[in-house]
Coordinates of C-alpha atoms in Angstrom, one line a residue:
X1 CA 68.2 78.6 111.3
X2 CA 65.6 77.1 108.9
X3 CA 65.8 80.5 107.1
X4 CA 69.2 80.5 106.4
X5 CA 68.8 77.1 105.4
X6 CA 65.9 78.4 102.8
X7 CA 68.0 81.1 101.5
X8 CA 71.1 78.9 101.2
X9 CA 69.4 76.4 98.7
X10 CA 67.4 79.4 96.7
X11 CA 71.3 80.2 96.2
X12 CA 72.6 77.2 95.4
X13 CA 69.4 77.2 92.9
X14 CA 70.5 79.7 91.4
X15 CA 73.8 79.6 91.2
X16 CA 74.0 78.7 87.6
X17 CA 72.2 81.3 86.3
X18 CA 73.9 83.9 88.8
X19 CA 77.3 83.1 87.0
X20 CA 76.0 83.1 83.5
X21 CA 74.6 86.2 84.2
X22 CA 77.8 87.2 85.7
X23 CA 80.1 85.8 82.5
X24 CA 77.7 87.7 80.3
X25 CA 77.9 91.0 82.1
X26 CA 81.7 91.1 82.1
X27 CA 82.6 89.6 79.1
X28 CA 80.6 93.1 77.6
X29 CA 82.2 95.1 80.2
X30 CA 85.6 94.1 77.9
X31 CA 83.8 94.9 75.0
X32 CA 82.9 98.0 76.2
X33 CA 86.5 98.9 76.9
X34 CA 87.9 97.8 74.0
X35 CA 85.8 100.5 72.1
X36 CA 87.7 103.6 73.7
X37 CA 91.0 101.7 72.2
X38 CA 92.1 104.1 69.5
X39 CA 93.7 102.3 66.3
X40 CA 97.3 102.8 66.1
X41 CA 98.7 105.9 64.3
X42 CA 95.9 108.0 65.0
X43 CA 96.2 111.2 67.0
X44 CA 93.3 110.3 69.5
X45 CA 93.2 114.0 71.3
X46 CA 92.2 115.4 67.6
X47 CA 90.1 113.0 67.0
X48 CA 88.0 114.0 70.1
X49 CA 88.2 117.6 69.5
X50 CA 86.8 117.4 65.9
X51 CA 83.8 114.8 67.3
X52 CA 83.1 117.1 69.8
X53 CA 82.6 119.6 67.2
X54 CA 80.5 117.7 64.8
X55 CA 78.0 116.6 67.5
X56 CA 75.4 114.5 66.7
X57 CA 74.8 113.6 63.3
X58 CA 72.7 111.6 61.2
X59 CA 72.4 109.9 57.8
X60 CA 74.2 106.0 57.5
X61 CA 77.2 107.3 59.4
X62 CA 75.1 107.7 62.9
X63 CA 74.1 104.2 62.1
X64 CA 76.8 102.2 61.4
X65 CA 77.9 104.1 64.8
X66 CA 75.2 103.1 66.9
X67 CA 75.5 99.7 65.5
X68 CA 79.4 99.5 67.1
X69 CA 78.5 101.2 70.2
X70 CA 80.3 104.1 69.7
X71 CA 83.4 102.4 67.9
X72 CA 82.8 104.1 64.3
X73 CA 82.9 107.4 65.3
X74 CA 85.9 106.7 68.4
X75 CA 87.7 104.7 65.3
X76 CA 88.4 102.2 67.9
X77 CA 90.3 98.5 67.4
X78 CA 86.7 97.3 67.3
X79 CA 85.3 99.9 64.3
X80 CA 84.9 96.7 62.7
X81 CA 82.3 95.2 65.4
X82 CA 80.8 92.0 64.0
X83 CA 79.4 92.8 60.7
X84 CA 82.0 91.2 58.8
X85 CA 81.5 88.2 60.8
X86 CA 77.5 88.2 59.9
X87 CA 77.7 89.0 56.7
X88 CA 80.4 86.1 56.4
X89 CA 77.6 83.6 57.7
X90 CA 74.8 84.7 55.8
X91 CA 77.4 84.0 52.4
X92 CA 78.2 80.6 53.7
X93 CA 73.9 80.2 54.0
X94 CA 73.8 81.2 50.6
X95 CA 76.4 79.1 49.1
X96 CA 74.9 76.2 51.4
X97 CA 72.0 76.4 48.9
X98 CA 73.6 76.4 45.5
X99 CA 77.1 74.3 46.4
X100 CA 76.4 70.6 46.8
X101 CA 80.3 70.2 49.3
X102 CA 78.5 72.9 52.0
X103 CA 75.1 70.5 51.4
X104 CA 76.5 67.7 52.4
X105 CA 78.1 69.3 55.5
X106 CA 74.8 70.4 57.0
X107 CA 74.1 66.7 56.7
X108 CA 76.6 65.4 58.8
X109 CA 75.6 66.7 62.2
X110 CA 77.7 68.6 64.5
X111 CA 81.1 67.4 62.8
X112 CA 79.7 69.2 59.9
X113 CA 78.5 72.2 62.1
X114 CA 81.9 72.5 63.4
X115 CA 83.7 72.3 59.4
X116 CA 81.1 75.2 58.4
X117 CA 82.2 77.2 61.3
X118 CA 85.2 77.2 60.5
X119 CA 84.7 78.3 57.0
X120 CA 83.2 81.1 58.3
X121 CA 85.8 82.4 60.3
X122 CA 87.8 82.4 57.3
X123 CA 85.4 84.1 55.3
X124 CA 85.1 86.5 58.1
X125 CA 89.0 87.2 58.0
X126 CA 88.8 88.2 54.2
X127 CA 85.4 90.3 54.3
X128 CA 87.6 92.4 57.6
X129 CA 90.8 92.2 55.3
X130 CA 88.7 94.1 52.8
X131 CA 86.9 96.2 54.7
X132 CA 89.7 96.7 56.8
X133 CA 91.7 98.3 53.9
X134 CA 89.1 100.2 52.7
X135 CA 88.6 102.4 55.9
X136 CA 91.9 102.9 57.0
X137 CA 92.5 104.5 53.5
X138 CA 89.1 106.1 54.2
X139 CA 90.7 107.9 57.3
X140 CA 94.1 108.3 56.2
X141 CA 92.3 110.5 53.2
X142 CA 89.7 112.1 55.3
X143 CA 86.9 109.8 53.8
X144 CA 85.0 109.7 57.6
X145 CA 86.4 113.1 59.2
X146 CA 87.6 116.4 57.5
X147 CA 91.1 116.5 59.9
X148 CA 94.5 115.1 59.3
X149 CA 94.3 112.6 62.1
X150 CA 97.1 110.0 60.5
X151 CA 100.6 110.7 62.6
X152 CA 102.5 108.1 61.0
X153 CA 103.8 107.0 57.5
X154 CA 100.4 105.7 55.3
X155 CA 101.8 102.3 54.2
X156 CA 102.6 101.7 57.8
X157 CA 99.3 103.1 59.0
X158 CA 96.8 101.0 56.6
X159 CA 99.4 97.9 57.5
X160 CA 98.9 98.0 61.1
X161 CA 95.2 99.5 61.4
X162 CA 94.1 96.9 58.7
X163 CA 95.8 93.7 61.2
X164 CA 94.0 95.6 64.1
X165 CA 90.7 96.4 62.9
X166 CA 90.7 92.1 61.9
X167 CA 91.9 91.0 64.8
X168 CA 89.5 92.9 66.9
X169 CA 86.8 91.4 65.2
X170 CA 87.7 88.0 65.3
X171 CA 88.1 88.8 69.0
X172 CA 84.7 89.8 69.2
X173 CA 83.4 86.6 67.6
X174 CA 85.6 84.5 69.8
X175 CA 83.8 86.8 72.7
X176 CA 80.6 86.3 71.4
X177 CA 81.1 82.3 71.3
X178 CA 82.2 82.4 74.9
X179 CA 78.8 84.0 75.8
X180 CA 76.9 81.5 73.9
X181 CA 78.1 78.4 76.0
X182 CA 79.3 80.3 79.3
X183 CA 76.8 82.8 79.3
X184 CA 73.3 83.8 78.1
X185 CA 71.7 84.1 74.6
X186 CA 73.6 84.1 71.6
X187 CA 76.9 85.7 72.0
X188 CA 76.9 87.8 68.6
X189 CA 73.4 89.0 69.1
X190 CA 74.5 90.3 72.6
X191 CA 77.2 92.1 71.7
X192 CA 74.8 93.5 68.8
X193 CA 72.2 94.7 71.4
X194 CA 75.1 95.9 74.0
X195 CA 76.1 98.3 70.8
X196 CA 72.4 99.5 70.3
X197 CA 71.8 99.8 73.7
X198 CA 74.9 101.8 74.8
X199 CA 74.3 104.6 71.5
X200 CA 70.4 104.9 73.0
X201 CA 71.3 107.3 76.2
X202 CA 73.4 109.7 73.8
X203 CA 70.7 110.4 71.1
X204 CA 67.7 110.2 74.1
X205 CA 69.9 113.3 75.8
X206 CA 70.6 114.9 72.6
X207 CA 66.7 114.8 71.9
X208 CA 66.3 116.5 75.4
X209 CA 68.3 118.5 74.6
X210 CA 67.3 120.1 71.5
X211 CA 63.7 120.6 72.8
X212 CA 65.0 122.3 75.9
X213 CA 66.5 125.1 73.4
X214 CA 63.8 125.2 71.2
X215 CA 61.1 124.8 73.3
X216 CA 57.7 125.4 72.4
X217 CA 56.1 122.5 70.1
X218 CA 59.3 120.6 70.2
X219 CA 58.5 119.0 73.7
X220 CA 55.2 118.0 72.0
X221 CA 56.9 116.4 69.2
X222 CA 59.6 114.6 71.2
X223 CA 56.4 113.0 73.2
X224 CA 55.1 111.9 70.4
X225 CA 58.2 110.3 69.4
X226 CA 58.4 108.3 72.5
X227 CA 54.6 107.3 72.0
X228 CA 56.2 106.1 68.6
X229 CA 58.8 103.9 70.2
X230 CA 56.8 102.2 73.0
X231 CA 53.7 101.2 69.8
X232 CA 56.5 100.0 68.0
X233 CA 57.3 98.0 70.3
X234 CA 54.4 96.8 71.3
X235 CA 53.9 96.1 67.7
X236 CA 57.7 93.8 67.9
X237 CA 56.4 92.0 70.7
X238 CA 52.7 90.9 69.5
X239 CA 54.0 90.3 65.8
X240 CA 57.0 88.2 67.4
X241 CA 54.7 85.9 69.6
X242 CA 52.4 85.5 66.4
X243 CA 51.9 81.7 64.9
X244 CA 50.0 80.2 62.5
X245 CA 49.0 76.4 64.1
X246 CA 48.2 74.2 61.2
X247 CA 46.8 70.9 62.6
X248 CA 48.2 67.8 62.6
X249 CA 46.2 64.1 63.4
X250 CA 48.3 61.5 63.7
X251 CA 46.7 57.6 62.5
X252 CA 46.5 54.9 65.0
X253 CA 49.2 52.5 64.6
X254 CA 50.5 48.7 66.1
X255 CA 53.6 48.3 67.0
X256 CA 54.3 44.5 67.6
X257 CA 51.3 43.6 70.3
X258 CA 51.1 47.1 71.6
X259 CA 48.6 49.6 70.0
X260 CA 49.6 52.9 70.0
X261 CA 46.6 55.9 71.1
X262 CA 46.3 57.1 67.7
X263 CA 43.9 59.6 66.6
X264 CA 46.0 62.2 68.2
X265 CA 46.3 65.3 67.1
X266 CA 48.5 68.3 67.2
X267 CA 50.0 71.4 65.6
X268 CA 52.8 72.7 63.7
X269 CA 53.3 76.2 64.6
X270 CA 54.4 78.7 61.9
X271 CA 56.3 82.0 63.5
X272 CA 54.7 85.1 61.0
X273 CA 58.3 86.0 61.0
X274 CA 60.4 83.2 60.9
X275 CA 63.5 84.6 59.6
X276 CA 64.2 87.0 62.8
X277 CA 66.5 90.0 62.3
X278 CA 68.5 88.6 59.6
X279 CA 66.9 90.4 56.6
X280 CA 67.2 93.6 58.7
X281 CA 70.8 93.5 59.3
X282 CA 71.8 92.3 56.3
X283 CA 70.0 95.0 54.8
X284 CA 71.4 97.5 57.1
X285 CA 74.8 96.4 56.1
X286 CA 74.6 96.1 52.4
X287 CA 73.4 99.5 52.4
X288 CA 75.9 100.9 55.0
X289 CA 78.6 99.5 52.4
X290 CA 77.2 101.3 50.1
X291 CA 77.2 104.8 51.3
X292 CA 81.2 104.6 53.1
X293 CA 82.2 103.3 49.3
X294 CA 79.9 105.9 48.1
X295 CA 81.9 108.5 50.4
X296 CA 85.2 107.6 49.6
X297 CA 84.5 108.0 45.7
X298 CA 83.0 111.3 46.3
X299 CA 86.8 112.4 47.7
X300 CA 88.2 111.5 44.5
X301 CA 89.9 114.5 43.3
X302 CA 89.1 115.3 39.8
X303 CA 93.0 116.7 37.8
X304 CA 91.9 119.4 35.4
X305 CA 91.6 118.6 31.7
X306 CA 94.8 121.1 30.8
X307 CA 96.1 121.4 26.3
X308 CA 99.3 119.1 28.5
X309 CA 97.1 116.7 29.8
X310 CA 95.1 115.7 26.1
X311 CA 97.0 112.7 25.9
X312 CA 95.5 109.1 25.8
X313 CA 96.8 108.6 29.3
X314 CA 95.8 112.2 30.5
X315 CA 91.8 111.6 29.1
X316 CA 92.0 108.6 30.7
X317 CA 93.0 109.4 34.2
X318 CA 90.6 112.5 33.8
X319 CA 87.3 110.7 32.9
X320 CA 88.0 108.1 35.2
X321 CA 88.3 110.2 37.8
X322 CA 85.3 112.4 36.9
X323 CA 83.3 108.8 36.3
X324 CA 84.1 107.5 39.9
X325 CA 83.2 111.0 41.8
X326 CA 79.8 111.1 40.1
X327 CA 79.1 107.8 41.5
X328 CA 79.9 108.4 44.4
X329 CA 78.0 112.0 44.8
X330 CA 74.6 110.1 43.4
X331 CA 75.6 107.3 45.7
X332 CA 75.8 109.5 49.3
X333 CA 72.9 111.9 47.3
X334 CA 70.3 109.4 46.3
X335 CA 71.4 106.4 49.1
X336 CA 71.3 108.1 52.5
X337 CA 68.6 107.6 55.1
X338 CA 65.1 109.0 54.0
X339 CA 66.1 109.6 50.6
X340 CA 63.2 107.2 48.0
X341 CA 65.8 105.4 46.2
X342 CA 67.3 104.6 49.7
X343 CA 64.0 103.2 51.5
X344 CA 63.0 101.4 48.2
X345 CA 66.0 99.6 48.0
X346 CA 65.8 99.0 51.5
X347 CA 62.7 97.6 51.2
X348 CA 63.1 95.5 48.5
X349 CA 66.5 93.7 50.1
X350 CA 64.4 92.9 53.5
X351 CA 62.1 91.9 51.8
X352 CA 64.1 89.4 49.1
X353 CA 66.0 88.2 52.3
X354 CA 62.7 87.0 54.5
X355 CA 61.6 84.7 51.7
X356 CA 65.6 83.9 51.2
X357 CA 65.8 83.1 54.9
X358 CA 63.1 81.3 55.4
X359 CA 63.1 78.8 52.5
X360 CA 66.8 78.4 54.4
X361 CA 65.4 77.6 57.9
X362 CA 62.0 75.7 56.3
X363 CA 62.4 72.9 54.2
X364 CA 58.5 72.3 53.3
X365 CA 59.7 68.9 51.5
X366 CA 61.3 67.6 54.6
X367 CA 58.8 68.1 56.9
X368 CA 56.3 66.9 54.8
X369 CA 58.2 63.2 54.5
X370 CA 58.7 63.7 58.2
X371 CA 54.9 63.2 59.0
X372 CA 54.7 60.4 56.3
X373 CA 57.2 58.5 58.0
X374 CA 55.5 58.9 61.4
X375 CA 51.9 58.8 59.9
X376 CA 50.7 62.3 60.6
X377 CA 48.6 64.4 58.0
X378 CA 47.3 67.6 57.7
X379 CA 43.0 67.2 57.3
X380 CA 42.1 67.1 54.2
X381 CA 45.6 67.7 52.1
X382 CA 47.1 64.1 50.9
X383 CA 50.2 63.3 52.4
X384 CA 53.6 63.6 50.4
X385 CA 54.2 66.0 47.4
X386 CA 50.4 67.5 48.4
X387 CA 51.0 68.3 51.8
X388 CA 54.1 69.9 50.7
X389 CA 52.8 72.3 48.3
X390 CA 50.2 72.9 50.8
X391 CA 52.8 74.3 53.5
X392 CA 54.1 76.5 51.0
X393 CA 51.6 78.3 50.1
X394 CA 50.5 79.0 53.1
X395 CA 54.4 79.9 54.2
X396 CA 54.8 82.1 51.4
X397 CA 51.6 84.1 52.5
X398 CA 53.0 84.6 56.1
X399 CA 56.1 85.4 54.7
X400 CA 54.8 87.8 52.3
X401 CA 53.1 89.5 55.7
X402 CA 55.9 89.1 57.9
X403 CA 58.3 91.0 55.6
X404 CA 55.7 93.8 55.4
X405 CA 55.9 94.1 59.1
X406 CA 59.6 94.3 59.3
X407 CA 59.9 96.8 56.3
X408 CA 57.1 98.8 58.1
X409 CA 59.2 99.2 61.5
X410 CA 62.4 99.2 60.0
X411 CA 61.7 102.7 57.7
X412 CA 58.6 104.3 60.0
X413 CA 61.2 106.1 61.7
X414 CA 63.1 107.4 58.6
X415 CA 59.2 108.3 57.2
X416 CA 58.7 110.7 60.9
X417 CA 62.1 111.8 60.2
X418 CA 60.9 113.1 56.7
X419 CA 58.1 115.0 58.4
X420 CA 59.4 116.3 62.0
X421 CA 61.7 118.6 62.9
X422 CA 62.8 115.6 65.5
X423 CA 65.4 113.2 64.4
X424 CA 65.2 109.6 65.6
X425 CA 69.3 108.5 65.6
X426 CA 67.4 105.3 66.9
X427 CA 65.9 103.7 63.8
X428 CA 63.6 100.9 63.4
X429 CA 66.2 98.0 62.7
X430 CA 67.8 99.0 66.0
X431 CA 64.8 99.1 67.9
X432 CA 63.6 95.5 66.5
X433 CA 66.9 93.9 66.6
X434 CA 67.3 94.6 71.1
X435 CA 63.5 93.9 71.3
X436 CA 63.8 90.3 69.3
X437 CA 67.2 90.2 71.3
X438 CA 65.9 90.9 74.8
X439 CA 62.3 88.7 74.3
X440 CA 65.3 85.5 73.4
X441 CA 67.4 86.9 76.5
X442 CA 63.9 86.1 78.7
X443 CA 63.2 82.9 77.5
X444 CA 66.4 81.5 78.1
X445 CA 66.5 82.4 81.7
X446 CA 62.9 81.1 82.1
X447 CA 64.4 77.6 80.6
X448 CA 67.3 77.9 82.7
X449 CA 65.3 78.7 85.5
X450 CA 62.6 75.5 84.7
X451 CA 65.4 73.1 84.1
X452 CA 67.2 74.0 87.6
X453 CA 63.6 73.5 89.5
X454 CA 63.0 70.5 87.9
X455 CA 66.5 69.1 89.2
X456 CA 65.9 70.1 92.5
X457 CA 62.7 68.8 92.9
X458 CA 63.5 65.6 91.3
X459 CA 66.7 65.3 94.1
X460 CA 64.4 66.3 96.7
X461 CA 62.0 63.2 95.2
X462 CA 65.1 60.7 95.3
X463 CA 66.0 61.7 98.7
X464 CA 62.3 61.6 100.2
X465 CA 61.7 58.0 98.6
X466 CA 65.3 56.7 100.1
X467 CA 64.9 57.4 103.3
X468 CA 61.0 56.3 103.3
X469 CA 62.8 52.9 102.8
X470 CA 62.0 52.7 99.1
X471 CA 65.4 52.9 96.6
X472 CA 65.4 55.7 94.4
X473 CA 64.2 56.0 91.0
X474 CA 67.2 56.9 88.6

């Protein structure tokens, strides 16, 4: 009986965190379905038939794919996913900085939180409008697969696949706010790392694969790989949990007839990489946009410069035309994965965006009038404007060390891909964005978890003091 009693309050213990867990797991589950959703128009028994064909592939393509879970390639109602809807938030950061109206707004606490939001959403509805337009003329002209996959009229086609493709991603970001206050972690980055996590078995068997019918050195290579994967992570995971502690005293104050302890001191921990994923995925994305707009240039027939056609109008179409191909066949030549001018760019945009970032999240004036007001000081630095510059410097050189560290994981495996036979489809930025992802995923449950024991034990307080006679302490 007293068992039953034991394992009835672990239950009830837990019962918060069971059905957060249980909102989280299901609202993916719809996500998950929602990708085998073929856009309208589209003959989806073709479409299987050539992607069974083409197999696994790499270059952009494979990961904008693995970044939608599968959508991409399934041209799903959710081919989208929710880039539009990040990239729409990081533009609405940006203008934050530079536009005093979005200034003020991240003054004015959650009212303003809530106007910003909502600014976003629009922006998100004209960066899918966009984008939405662009790949369903994309498909309708071949742009993603070599097959005529289109079986209704093209106005009517790029009309209704352009509505779909935004309305599932605004569905996905009204998903992904449901899991942030129903569920667990932030609701966009778990639908991120569902994506990433449900393209992993595919390219793992494909790997298998390719060294069972090859055989010989291959099976070497593909341990190496894995050795690969599990130190990069190891390297996520140390880097992640890395600070640098700059002390903090604070002076001994009175405050009316009661004297403060004083003399106290304490830290002000700086994260090595305080911007997170952000640059990573933002990167990802301006570079994916790159390469589809790169693609669909590269389809642009070129008409043949015939004695008819040597009029104004006729020279014009022509060089046009012959002007927009050749960008777009140095575009997908020079700006797919592994290719220099591809990882230098690549590089240079993650690591523009960590110092972007992070002067966003830090605000070394701020802080510094912060510990002013409350009489702290760093030893040795003066407070105010000095203390400032201080945390600057020493932010910009963690920064500066921090964005090495993500360019490093983000384009080691496009540098083995250069030099094995073995093709990671599992690149760095997918790897670091589920391991940032699933370390945030296990420290909310662990606060969960310490804010439902400390209820219990202080009910189990109130209810021991009442009935020892004493009232209990609310």
């Amino acid at each position: 009986m007293q068992k039953n009693q034991i394992g009835a309050s672990n239950l009830g213990r837990f019962s918060g965190l069971l059905s957060r867990l249980w909102f989280l797991v299901l609202a993916l589950v719809v996500y998950r379905i929602g990708v085998y959703i073929t856009l309208p128009g589209i003959d989806a028994v073709t479409l299987s038939q050539v992607m069974e064909q083409q197999g696994q592939q790499g270059g952009i393509s494979a990961m904008i794919n693995l970044f939608s879970g599968g959508a991409f390639e399934k041209m799903s109602v959710f081919m989208l996913g929710v880039m539009p809807y990040i990239t729409a938030s990081i533009v609405i950061q940006l203008l934050s900085v530079v536009y005093s109206p979005l200034e003020q707004l991240k003054k004015e606490g959650e009212a303003g939180r809530r106007k910003m939001t909502q600014y976003t959403r629009y922006m998100t509805i004209a960066f899918g409008l966009v984008q939405g337009v662009v790949y369903s003329i994309a498909i309708m002209n071949g742009g993603f697969v070599n097959a005529e996959l289109v079986v209704i009229p093209p106005v009517l086609f790029v009309s209704l696949s352009t509505l779909t493709l935004v309305t599932g991603t605004m569905f996905l970001v009204w998903l992904g706010e449901q899991i942030t206050e129903r569920g667990i972690g932030n609701g966009i980055s778990m639908i991120i790392f569902a994506s990433i996590l449900m393209g992993i078995p595919s390219s793992v068997a494909f790997l298998f694969e390719t060294a069972t019918t090859q055989g010989g050195a291959m099976w070497l290579l593909l341990v190496v790989l894995f050795l690969l994967v599990f130190a990069v992570i190891f390297a996520i995971v140390f880097i992640e949990r890395g600070q640098r502690r700059i002390t903090i005293q604070y002076a001994r104050r009175q405050q009316g007839r009661m004297m403060s302890l004083g003399n106290q001191t304490n830290h002000l921990p700086l994260k090595l990489n305080m911007s997170g994923v952000i640059p990573a995925i933002f990167g990802s994305a301006f570079l994916s946009f790159v390469y589809t707009i790169s693609t669909g240039l590269s389809k642009i027939n070129v008409p043949e410069l015939t004695d008819a056609d040597t009029g104004l109008w006729g020279s014009f179409s022509y060089y046009v035309s012959l002007t927009l191909n050749k960008l777009g066949f140095y575009g997908v030549k020079y700006f797919s994965i592994g290719q220099p001018a591809y990882m230098i760019l690549f590089a240079a945009l993650i690591i523009f965006f960590c110092f972007f970032y992070t002067a966003l999240q830090f605000n070394s004036k701020e802080t510094a009038e912060n510990l002013k007001k409350n009489g702290g000081f760093i030893p040795g630095i003066r407070p105010g404007i000095h203390t400032s510059q201080y945390l600057d410097r020493v932010l910009t050189r963690i920064t500066l060390w921090g964005s090495l560290y993500i360019t490093i994981i983000c384009l080691l495996p496009e540098l083995f891909n250069g030099i094995s036979p073995v093709q990671m489809y599992f690149g760095g930025t997918s790897i670091l964005i589920a391991v940032v992802v699933v370390m945030d995923l296990v420290t909310q449950i662990q606060a969960l978890l310490m804010s439902q024991q400390y209820e219990s034990l202080m009910k189990k307080a109130n209810i021991s003091s009442a009935l020892n006679g004493t009232p209990p302490n609310f």
